[in-house]
Every structure is written in C-alpha cells, then in structure tokens.
PDB file of C-alpha atoms and ligand atoms in Angstrom:
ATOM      1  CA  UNK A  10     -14.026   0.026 -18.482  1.00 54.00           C
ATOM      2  CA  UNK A  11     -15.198   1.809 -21.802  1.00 53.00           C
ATOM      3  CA  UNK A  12     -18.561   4.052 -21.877  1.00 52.00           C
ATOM      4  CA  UNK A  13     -19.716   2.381 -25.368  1.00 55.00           C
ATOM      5  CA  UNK A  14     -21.784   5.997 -25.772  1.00 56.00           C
ATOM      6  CA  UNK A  15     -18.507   7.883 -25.807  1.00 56.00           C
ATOM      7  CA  UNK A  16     -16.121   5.165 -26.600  1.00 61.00           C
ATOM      8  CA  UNK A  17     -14.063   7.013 -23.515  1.00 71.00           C
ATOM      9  CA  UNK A  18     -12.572   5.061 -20.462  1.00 77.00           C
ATOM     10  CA  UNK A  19     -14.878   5.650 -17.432  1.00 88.00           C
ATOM     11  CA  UNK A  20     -11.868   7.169 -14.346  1.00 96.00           C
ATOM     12  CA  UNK A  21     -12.264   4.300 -11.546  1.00 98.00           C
ATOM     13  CA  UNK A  22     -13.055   6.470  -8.305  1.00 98.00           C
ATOM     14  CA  UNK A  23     -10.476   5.971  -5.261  1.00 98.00           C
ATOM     15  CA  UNK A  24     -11.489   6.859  -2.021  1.00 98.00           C
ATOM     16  CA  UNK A  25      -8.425   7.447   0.441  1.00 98.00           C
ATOM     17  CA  UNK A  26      -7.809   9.973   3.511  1.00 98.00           C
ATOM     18  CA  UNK A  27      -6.409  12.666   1.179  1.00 97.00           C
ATOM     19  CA  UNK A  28      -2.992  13.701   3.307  1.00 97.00           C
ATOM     20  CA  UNK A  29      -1.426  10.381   3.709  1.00 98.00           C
ATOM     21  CA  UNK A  30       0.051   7.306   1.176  1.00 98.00           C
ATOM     22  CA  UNK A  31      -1.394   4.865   3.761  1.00 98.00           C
ATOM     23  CA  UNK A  32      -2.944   1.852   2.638  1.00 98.00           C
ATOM     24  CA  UNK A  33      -4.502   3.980  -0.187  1.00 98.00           C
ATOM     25  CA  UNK A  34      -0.565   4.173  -2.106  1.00 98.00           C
ATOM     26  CA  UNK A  35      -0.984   0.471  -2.981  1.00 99.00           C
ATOM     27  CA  UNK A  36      -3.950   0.899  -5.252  1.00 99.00           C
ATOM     28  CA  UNK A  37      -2.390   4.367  -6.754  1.00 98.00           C
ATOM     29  CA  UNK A  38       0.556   2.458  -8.038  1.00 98.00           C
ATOM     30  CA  UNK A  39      -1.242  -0.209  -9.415  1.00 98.00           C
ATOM     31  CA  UNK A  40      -3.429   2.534 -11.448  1.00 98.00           C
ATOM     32  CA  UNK A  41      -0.456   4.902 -12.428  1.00 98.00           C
ATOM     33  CA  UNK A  42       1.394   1.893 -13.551  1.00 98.00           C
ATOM     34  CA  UNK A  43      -1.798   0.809 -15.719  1.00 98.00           C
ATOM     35  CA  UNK A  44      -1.826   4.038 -16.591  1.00 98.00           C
ATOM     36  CA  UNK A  45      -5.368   3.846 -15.646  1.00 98.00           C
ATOM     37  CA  UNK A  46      -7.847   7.023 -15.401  1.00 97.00           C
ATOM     38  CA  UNK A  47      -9.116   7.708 -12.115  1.00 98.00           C
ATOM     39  CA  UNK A  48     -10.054  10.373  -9.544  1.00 98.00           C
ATOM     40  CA  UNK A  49      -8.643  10.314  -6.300  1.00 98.00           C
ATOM     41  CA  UNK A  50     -11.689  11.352  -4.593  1.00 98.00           C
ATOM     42  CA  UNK A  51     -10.909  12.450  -1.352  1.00 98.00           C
ATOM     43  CA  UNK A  52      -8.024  14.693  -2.635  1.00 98.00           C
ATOM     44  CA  UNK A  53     -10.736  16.769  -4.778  1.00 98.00           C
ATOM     45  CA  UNK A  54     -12.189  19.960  -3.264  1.00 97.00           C
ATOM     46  CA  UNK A  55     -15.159  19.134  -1.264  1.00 95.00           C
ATOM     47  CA  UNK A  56     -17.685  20.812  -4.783  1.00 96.00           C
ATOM     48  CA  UNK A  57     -16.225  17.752  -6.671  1.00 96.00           C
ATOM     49  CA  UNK A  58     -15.589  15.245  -3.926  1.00 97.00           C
ATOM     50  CA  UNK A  59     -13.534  15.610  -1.021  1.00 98.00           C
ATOM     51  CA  UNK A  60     -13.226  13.705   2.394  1.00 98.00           C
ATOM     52  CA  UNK A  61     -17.344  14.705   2.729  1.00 97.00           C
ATOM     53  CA  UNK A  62     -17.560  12.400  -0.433  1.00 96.00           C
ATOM     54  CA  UNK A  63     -15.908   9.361   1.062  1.00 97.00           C
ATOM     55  CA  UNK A  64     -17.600   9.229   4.322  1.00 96.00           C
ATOM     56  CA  UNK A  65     -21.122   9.848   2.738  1.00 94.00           C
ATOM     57  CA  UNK A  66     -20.206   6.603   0.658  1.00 93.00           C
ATOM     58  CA  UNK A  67     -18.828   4.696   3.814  1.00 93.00           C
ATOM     59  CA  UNK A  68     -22.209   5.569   5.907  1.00 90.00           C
ATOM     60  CA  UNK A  69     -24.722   4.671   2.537  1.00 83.00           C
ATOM     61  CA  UNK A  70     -22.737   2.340   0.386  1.00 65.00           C
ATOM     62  CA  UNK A  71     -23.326   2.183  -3.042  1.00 62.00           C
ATOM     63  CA  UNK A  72     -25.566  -0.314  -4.120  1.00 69.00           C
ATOM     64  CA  UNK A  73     -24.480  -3.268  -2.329  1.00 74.00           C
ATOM     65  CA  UNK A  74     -22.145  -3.266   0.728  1.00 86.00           C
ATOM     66  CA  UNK A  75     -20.854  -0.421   2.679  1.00 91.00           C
ATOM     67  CA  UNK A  76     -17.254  -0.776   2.995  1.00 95.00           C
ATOM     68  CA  UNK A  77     -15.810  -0.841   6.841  1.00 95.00           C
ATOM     69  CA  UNK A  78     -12.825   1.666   5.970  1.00 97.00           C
ATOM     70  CA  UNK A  79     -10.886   3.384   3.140  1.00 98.00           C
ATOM     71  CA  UNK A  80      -8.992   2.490   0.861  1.00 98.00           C
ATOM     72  CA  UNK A  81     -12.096   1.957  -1.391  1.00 97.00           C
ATOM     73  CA  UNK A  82     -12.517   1.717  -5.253  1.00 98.00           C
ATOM     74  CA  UNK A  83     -15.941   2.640  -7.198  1.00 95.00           C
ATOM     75  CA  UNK A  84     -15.458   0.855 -10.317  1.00 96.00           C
ATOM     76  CA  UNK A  85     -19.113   1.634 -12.699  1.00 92.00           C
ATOM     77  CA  UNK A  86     -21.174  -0.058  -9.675  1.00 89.00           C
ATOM     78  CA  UNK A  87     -18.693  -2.002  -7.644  1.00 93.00           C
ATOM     79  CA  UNK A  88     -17.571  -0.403  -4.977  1.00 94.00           C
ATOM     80  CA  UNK A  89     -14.827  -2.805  -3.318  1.00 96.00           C
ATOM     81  CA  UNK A  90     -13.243  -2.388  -0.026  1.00 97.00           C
ATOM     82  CA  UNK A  91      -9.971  -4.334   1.166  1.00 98.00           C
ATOM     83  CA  UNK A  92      -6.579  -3.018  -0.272  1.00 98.00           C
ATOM     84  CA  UNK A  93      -5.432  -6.696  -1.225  1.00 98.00           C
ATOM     85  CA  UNK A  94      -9.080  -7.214  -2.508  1.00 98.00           C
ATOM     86  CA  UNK A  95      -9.125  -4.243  -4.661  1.00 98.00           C
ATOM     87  CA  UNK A  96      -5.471  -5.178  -5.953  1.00 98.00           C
ATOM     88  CA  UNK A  97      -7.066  -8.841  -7.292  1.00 98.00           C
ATOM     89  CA  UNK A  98     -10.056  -7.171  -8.936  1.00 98.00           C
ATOM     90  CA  UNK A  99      -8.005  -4.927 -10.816  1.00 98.00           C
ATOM     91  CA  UNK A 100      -5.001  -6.186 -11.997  1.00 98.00           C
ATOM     92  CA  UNK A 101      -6.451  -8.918 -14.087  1.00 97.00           C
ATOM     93  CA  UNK A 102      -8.310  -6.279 -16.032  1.00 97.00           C
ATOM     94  CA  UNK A 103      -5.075  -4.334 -17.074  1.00 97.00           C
ATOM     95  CA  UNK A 104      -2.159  -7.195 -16.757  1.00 97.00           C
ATOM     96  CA  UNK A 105      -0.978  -6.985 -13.681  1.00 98.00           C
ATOM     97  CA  UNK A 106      -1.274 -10.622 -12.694  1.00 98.00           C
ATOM     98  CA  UNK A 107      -0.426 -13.692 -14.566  1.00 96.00           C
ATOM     99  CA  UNK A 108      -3.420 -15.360 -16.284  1.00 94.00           C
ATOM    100  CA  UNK A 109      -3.071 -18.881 -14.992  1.00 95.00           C
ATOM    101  CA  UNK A 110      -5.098 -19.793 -11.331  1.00 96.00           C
ATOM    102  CA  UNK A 111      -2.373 -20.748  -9.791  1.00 96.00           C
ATOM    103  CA  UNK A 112      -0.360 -17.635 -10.205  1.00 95.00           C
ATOM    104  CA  UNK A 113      -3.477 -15.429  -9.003  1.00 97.00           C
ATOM    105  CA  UNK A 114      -3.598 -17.678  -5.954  1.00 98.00           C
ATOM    106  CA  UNK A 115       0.192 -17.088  -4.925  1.00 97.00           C
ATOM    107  CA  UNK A 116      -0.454 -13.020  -6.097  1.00 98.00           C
ATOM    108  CA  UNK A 117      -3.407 -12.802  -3.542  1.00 98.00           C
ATOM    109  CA  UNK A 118      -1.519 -15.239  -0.380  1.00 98.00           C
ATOM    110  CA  UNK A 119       1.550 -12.844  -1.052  1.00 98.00           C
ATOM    111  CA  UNK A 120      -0.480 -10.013  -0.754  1.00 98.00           C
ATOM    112  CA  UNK A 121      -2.203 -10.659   2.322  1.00 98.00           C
ATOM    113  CA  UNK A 122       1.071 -11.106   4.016  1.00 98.00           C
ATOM    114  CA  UNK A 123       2.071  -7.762   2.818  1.00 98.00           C
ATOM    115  CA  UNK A 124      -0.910  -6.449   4.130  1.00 98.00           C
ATOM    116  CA  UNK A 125      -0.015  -8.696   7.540  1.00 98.00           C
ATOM    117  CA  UNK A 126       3.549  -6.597   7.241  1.00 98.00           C
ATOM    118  CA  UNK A 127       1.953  -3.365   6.997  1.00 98.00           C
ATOM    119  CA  UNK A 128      -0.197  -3.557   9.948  1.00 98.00           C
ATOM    120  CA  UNK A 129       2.514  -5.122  11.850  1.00 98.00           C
ATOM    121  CA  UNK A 130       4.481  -1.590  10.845  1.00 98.00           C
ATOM    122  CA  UNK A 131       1.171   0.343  11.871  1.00 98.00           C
ATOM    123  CA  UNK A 132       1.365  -1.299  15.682  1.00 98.00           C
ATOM    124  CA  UNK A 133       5.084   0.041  16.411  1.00 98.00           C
ATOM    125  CA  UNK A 134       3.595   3.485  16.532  1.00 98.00           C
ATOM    126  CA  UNK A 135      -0.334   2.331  17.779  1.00 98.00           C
ATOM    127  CA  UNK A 136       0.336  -0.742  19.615  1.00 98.00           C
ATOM    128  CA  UNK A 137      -2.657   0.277  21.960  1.00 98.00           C
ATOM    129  CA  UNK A 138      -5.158   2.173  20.998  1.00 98.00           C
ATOM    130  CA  UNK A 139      -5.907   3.491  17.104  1.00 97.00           C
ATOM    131  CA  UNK A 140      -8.021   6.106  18.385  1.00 97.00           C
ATOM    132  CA  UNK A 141      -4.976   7.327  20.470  1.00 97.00           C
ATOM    133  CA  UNK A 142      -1.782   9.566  19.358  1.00 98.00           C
ATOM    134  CA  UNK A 143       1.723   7.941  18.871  1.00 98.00           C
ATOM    135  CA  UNK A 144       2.631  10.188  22.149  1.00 97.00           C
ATOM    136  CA  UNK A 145      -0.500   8.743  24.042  1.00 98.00           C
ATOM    137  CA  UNK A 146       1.220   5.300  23.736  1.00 98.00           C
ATOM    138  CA  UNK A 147       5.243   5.928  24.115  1.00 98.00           C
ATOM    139  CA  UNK A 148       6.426   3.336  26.229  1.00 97.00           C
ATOM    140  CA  UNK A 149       4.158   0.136  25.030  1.00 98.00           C
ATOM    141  CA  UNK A 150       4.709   1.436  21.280  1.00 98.00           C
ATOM    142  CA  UNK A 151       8.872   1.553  22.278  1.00 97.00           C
ATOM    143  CA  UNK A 152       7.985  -2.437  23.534  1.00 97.00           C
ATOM    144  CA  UNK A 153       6.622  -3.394  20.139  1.00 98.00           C
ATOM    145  CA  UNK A 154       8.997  -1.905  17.917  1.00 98.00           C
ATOM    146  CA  UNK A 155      11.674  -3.248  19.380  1.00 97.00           C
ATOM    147  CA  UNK A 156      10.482  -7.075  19.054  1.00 97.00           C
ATOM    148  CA  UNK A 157       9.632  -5.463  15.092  1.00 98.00           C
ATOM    149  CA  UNK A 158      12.976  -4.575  14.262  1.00 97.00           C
ATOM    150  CA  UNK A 159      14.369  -7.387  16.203  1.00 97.00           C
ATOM    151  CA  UNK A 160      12.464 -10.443  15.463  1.00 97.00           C
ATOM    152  CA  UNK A 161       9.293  -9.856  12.497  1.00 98.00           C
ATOM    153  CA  UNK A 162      11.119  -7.479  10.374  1.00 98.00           C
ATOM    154  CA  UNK A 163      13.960 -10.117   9.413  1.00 98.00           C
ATOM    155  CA  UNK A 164      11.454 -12.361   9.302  1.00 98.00           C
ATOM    156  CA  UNK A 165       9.052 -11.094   6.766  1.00 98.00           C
ATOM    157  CA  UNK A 166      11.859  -9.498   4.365  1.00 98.00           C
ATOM    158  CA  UNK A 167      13.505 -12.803   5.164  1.00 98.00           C
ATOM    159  CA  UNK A 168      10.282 -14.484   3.462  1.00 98.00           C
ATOM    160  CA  UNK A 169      10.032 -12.715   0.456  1.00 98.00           C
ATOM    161  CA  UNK A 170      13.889 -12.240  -0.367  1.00 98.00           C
ATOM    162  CA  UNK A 171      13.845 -16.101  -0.240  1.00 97.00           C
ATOM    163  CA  UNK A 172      10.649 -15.886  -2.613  1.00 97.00           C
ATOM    164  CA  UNK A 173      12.283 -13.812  -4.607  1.00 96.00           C
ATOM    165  CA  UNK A 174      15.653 -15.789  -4.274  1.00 90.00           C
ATOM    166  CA  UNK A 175      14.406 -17.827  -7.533  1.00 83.00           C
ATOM    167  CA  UNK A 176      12.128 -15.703  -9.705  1.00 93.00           C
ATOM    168  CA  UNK A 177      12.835 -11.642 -11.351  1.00 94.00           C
ATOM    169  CA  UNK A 178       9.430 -11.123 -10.028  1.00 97.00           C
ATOM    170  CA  UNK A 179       7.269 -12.123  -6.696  1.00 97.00           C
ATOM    171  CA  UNK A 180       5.009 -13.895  -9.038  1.00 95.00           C
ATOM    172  CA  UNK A 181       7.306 -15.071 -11.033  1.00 92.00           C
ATOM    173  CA  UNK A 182       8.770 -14.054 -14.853  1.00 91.00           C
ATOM    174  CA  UNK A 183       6.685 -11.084 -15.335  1.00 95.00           C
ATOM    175  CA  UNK A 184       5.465  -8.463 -13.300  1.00 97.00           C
ATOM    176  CA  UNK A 185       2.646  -8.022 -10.871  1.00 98.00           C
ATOM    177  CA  UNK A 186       0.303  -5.540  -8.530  1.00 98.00           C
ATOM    178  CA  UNK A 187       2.256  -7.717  -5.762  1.00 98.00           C
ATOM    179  CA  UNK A 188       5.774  -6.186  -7.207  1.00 98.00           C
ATOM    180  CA  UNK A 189       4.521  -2.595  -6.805  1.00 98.00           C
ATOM    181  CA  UNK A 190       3.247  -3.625  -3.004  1.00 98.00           C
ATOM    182  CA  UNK A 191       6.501  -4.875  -2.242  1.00 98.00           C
ATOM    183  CA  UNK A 192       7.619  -1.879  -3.881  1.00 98.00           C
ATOM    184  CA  UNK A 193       6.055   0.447  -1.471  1.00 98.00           C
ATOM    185  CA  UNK A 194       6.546  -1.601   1.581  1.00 98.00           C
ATOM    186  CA  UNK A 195      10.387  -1.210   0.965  1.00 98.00           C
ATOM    187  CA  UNK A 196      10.348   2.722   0.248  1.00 98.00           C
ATOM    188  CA  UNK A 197       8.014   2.915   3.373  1.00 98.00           C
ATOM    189  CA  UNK A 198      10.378   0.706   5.959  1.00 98.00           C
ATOM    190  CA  UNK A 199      13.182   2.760   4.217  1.00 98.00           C
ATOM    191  CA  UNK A 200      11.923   5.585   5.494  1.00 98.00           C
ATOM    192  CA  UNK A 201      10.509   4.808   8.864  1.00 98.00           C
ATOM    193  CA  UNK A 202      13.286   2.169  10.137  1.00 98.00           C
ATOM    194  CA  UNK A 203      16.848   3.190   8.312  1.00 98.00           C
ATOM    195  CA  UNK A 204      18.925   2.217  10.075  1.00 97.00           C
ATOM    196  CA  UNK A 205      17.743  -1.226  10.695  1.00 97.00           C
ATOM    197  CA  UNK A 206      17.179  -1.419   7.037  1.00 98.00           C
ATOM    198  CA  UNK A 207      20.870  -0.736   6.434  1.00 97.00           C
ATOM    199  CA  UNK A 208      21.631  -3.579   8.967  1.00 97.00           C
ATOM    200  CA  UNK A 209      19.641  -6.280   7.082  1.00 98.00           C
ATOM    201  CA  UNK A 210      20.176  -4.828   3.819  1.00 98.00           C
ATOM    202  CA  UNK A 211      22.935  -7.629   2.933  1.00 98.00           C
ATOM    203  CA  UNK A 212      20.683  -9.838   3.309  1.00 97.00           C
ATOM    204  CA  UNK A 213      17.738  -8.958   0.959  1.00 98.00           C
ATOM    205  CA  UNK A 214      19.848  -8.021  -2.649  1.00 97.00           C
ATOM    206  CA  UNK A 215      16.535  -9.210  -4.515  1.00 97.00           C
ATOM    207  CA  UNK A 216      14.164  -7.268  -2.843  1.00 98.00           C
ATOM    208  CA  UNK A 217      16.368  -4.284  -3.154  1.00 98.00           C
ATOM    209  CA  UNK A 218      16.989  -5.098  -6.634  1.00 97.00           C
ATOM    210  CA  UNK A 219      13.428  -5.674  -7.150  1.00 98.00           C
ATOM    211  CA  UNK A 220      12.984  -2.243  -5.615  1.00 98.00           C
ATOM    212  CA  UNK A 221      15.208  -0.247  -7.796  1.00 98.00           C
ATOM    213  CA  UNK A 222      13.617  -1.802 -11.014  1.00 98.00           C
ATOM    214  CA  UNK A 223      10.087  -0.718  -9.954  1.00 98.00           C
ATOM    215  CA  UNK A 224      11.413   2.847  -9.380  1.00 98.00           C
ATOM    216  CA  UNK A 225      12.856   2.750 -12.716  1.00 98.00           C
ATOM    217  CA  UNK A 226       9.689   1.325 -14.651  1.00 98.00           C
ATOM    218  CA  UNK A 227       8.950   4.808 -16.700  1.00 98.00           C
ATOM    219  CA  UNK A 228       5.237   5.135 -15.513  1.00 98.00           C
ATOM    220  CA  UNK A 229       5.878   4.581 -12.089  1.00 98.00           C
ATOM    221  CA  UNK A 230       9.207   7.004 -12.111  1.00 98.00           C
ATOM    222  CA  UNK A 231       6.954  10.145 -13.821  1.00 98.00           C
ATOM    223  CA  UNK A 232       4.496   9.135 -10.565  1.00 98.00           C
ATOM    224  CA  UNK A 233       7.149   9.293  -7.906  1.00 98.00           C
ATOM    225  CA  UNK A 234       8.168  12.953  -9.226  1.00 98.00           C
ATOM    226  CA  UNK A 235       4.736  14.108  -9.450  1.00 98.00           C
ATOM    227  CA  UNK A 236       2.895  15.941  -6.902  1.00 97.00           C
ATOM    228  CA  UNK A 237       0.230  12.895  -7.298  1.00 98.00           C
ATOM    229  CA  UNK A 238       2.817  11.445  -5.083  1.00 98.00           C
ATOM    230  CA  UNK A 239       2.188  12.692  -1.278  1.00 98.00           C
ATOM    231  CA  UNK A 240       5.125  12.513   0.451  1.00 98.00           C
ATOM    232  CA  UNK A 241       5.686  10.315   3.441  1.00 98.00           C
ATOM    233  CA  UNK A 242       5.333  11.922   7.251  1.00 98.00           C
ATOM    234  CA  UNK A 243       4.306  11.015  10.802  1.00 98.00           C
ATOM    235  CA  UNK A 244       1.087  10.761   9.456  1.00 97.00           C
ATOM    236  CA  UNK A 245       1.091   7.621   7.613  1.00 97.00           C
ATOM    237  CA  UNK A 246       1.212   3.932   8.370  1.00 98.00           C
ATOM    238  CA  UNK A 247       5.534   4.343   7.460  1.00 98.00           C
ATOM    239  CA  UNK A 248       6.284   6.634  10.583  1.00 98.00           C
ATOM    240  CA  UNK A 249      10.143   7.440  11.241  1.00 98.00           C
ATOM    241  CA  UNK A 250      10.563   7.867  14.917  1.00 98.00           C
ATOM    242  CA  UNK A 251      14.288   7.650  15.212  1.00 97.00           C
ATOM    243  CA  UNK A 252      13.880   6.283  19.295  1.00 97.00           C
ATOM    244  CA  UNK A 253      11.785   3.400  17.741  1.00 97.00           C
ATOM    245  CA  UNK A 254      14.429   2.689  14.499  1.00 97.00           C
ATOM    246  CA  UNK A 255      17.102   2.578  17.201  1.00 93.00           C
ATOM    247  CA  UNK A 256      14.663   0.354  19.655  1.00 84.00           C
ATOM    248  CA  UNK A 257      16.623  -2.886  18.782  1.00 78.00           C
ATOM    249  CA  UNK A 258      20.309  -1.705  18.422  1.00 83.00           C
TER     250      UNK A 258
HETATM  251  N1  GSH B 353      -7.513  -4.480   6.050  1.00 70.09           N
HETATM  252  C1  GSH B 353      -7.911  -3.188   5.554  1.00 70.09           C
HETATM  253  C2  GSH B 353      -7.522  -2.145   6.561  1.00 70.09           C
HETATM  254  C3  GSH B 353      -8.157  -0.815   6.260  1.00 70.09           C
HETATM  255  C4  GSH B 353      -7.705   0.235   7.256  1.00 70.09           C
HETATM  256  O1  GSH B 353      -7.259  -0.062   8.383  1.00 70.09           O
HETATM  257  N2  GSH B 353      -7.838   1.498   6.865  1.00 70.09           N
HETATM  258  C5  GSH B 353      -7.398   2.572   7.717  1.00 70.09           C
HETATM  259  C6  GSH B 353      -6.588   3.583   6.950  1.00 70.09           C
HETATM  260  S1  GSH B 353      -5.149   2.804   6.292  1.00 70.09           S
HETATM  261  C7  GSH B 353      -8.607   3.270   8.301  1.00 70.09           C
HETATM  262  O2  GSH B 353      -8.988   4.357   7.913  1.00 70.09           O
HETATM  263  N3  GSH B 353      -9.196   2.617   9.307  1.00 70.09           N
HETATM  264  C8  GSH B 353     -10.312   3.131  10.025  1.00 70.09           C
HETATM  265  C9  GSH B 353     -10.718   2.150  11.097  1.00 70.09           C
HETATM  266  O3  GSH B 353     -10.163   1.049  11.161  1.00 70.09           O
HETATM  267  O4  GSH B 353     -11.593   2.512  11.861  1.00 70.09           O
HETATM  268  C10 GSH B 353      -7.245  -2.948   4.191  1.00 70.09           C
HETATM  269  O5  GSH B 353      -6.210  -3.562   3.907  1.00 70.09           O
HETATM  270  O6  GSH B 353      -7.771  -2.175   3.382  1.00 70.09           O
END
C-alpha cells in the first residue's frame, strides 16, 4: 500500500501476543519474505503500542468488525482477523499465491488444514481447558498426544508429503504463503515432537526438502537469525514436553 502524499509504503500493523511465534509466526513470514514494512504491534513498548494496543483494538474494533482473537492485521482500514484469512488477503498483493482461481482455492483449503494441524498440536498440551495450565491437565493432555503422535500426525504429514509428492511447491511450480506455513509447522513439530519426527521422517523427503529450501530462501534465512525471530518455548502453540513426544513409543 503506497501513501500517494509521500510516495512511501504505509507498515501493515500486526497484532500478536508479543512473547510467543504462535499463530502470529505465520503472518511474520509471509511479510519478511515480501519483505513487507510493518510494525509488530504488540512487541512495541506500551508509548508506541504494546499488548495495551492490541486489546484496546480487540474490545473497539476498527471501523468495521472486532476481531475474536489475535493474530490480527490493520492494513490502511482493514483490520482482518483469521491467520489463514489474513494469509489470502495478503499474498495476492505481493506474489505469494498464483494468479489463477483455482490455485487460490487449493492455497486457502491447504491452509485451513494447516490451521486444522496446528490446533490439533495446541490440544496435546490443552486438551481440556485453554484457560488452564499444561500441568492443570497432565493426564487427559498425556491421552491426546498419544493418539497425535500415533494416529493424526502421520496422517496430516502423510497428506501433504503426498501433495507435495508431484509438485516443488504445495501450490504447485512456484512458491506460496502456504509453503512458508508448512514451513513453520515443520520447524514447530521439530521442535515439540523429535523424536517422533525422526520416526516418520523417511517418509516425508518432500516436506523436508520443502523445508530446507524455505530456510534457505535469503529473506527468510536473514529473519530466522534475527532477533525479529522469538524463539520457540513452552509458551507457544509448538510445546516440547519430552513425556508427551515419547507418549506413542
Ligand atoms: N482460528 C484462529 C485462532 C486464533 C487463536 O486461537 N488465537 C489464540 C492465540 S494463537 C488466542 O489468543 N486465543 C484467545 C481465545 O481463543 O480466547 C486463527 O487461526 O487465527
């Protein structure tokens, strides 16, 4: 978006809980890799934004609808809620999704199901109650990761290493915001479930493939090194509990 006054790019505004990659790392990646300007918001001190900021926003709205919960973008007067939502509306503007309809349609479906995976990886450490700590929830949360690592982790990484079985990219020849996602959802399962993801890692050479060329891309390797990059931790959606990696062995 240009401000025609000052012929400068106007930053998009990201609202995400500042300590954690959560949801929020999904619409970083897509803006470092556009090398788009933007402010993450909530990471500001409170004089210039903060988490103040983002929950004023979340009670008032902007102009039009209030969104439910972060991540959030404020793009001139949008303000769009919905990680895989916020994905659609901005790769198009800096090509990061094929032009053709039928392209965006298979960019959004494999997006959602990401987003499916990720809550899915939220549930092995909240299976109960969100409001409640990981330790709250021990036993039930042991339950659920086990039938993860068991049954819907193959499953999903099954899905998209067949996808990916006949195209470089999840969208096909060229890259997309879904690449990055898939991306992220690797680095984070990586972290969080190791040593399952050394068991099934014979069986997904695309994805990992798919991985390593994403870490390579220059813009997004100068992101991973930078401090803009928080770390992962218990924190996060990707949680490593080494009682709930070892659930199914
Ligand atoms: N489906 C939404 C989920 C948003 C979401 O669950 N956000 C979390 C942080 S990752 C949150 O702060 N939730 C507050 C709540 O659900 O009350 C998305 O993909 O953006």
């Amino acid at each position: 978006m240009i401000d025609n006054r000052r012929m400068k790019p106007i930053p998009y505004e990201l609202y995400y809980w500042p300590q954690i990659q959560g949801r929020g790392e999904f619409v970083r990646l897509v803006l470092e890799e556009a090398a788009a300007p933007y402010l993450d918001v909530a990471r500001l001190p409170e004089d210039q934004g903060g988490v103040k900021a983002m929950l004023k926003l979340m009670r008032a709205g902007g102009d039009g609808l209030q969104p439910f919960a972060p991540p959030f973008l404020k793009s001139g007067e949008l303000l769009i809620a919905q990680t895989a939502n916020i994905l659609a509306y901005l790769a198009p503007r800096h090509g990061l999704v094929p032009e053709d309809e039928s392209s965006r349609v298979s960019a959004l479906q494999l997006q959602l199901t990401i987003g499916d995976l990720v809550s899915e990886v939220h549930d092995t450490h909240h299976p109960i109650d969100v409001g409640q700590t990981y330790e709250q929830q021990r036993p039930e949360a042991l339950k659920r990761a086990t039938a993860f690592v068991k049954e819907r982790l193959p499953k999903f990484l099954g899905y998209f290493e067949r996808v990916l079985a006949r195209r470089e990219h999840l969208t096909g020849d060229t890259l997309s915001y879904v690449d990055l996602s898939a991306f992220q959802v690797v680095c984070g399962l990586e972290y969080a479930f190791p040593a399952a993801m050394k068991r099934l890692s014979p069986n997904l050479p695309s994805l990992l493939g798919l991985r390593d060329r994403i870490a390579a891309r220059p813009r997004i390797k100068e992101y991973l090194q930078s401090a803009r990059r928080i770390p992962f931790s218990e924190q996060g959606i990707f949680r490593h509990y080494p009682e709930l990696d070892a659930a199914a062995e």
